[in-house]
Tab-separated table of C-alpha atoms in Angstrom:
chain	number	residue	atom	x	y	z
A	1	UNK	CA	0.000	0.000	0.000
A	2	UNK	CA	0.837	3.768	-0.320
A	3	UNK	CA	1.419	6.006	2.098
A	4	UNK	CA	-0.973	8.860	0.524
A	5	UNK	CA	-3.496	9.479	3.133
A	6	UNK	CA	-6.897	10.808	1.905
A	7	UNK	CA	-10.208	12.376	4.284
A	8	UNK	CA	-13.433	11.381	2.931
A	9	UNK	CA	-14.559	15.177	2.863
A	10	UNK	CA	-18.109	14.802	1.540
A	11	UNK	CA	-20.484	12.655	-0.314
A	12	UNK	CA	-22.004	14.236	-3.254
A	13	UNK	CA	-25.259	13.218	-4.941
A	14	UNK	CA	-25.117	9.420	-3.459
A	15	UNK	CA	-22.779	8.397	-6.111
A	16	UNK	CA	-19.228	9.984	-5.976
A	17	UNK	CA	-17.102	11.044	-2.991
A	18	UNK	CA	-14.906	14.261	-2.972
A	19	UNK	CA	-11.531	13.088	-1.047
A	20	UNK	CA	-9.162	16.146	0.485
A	21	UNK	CA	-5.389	15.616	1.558
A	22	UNK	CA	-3.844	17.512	4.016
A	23	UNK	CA	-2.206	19.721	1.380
A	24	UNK	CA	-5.744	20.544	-0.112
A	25	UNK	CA	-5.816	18.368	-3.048
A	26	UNK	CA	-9.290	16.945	-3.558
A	27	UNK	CA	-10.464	13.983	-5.581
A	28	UNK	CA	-13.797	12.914	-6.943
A	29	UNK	CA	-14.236	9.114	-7.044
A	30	UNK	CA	-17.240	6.957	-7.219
A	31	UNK	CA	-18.650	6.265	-4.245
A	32	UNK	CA	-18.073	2.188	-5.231
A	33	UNK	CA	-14.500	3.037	-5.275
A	34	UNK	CA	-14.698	3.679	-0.997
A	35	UNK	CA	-15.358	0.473	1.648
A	36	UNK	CA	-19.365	0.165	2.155
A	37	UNK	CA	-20.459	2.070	5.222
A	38	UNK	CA	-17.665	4.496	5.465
A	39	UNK	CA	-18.477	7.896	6.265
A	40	UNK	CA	-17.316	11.244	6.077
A	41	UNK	CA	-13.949	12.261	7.851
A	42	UNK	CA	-12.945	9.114	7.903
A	43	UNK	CA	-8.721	8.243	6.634
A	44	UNK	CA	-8.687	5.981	3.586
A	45	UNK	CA	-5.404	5.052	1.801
A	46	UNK	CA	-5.066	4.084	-1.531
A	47	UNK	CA	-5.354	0.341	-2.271
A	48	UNK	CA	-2.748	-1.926	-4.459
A	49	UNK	CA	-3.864	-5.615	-3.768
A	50	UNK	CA	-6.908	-7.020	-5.531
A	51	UNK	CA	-9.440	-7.781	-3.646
A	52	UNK	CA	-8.751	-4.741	-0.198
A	53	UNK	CA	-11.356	-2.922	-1.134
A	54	UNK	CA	-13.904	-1.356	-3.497
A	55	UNK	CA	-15.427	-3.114	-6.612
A	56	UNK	CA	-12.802	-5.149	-9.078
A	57	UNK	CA	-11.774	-3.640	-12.072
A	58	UNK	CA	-11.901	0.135	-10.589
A	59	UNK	CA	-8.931	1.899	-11.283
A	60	UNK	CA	-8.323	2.898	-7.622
A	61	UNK	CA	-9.829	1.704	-4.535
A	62	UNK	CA	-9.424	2.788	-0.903
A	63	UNK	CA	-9.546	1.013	2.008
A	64	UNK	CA	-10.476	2.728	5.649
A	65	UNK	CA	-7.558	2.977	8.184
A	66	UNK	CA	-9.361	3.281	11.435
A	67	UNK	CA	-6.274	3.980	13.382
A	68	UNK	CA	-5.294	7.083	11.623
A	69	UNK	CA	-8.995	7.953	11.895
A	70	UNK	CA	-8.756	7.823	15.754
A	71	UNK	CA	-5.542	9.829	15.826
A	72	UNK	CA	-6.985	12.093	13.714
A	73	UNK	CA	-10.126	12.672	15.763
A	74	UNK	CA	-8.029	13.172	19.295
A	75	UNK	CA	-6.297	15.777	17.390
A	76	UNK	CA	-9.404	17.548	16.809
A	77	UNK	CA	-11.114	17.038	19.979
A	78	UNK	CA	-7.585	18.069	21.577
A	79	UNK	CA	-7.123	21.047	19.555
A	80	UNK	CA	-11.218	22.017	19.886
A	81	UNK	CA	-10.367	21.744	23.899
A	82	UNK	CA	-7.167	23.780	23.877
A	83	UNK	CA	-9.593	26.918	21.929
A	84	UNK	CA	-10.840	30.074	24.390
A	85	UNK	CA	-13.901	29.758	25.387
A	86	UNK	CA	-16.015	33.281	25.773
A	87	UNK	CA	-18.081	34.766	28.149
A	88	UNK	CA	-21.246	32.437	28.514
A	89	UNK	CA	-24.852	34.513	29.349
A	90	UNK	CA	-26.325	36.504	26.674
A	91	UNK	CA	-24.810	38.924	24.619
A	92	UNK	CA	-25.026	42.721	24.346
A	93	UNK	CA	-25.573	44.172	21.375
């Protein structure tokens, strides 16, 4: 397998996916191309060996890597906890 990590960004009219890497490069694959069930913000690398993922003959499939998905998430949630917080009550105007 590669080591080019992709984010399932969004799923666009139930039949292709639009896939982000870190640098901001996006891809549009069919949504066949992605392991059943997998939703968005999920990590997916690139698959080489028949029969990973995704439906055979497709020019590039992905399988999920739920590991980098959990690291990815604690980064978030770490980064979403480390943010100021403002005054809470309601606001003047």
């Amino acid at each position: 397998m590669t080591e080019d990590l992709w984010i399932l960004d969004r799923i666009e009219d139930r039949h292709q996916a639009v896939l982000q890497r870190d640098d901001g490069e996006e891809r549009i694959v069919p949504l066949e191309a992605l392991p059943k069930g997998v939703a968005e913000g999920t990590v997916l690398r690139e698959a080489e060996a028949e029969g990973d993922s995704g439906p055979p003959g497709s020019p590039v499939r992905y399988i999920a890597d739920r590991e980098a998905t959990a690291r990815r998430v604690a980064g978030i949630e770490e980064l979403r906890a480390s943010l100021p917080r403002g005054p809470s009550g309601p606001l003047s105007l």
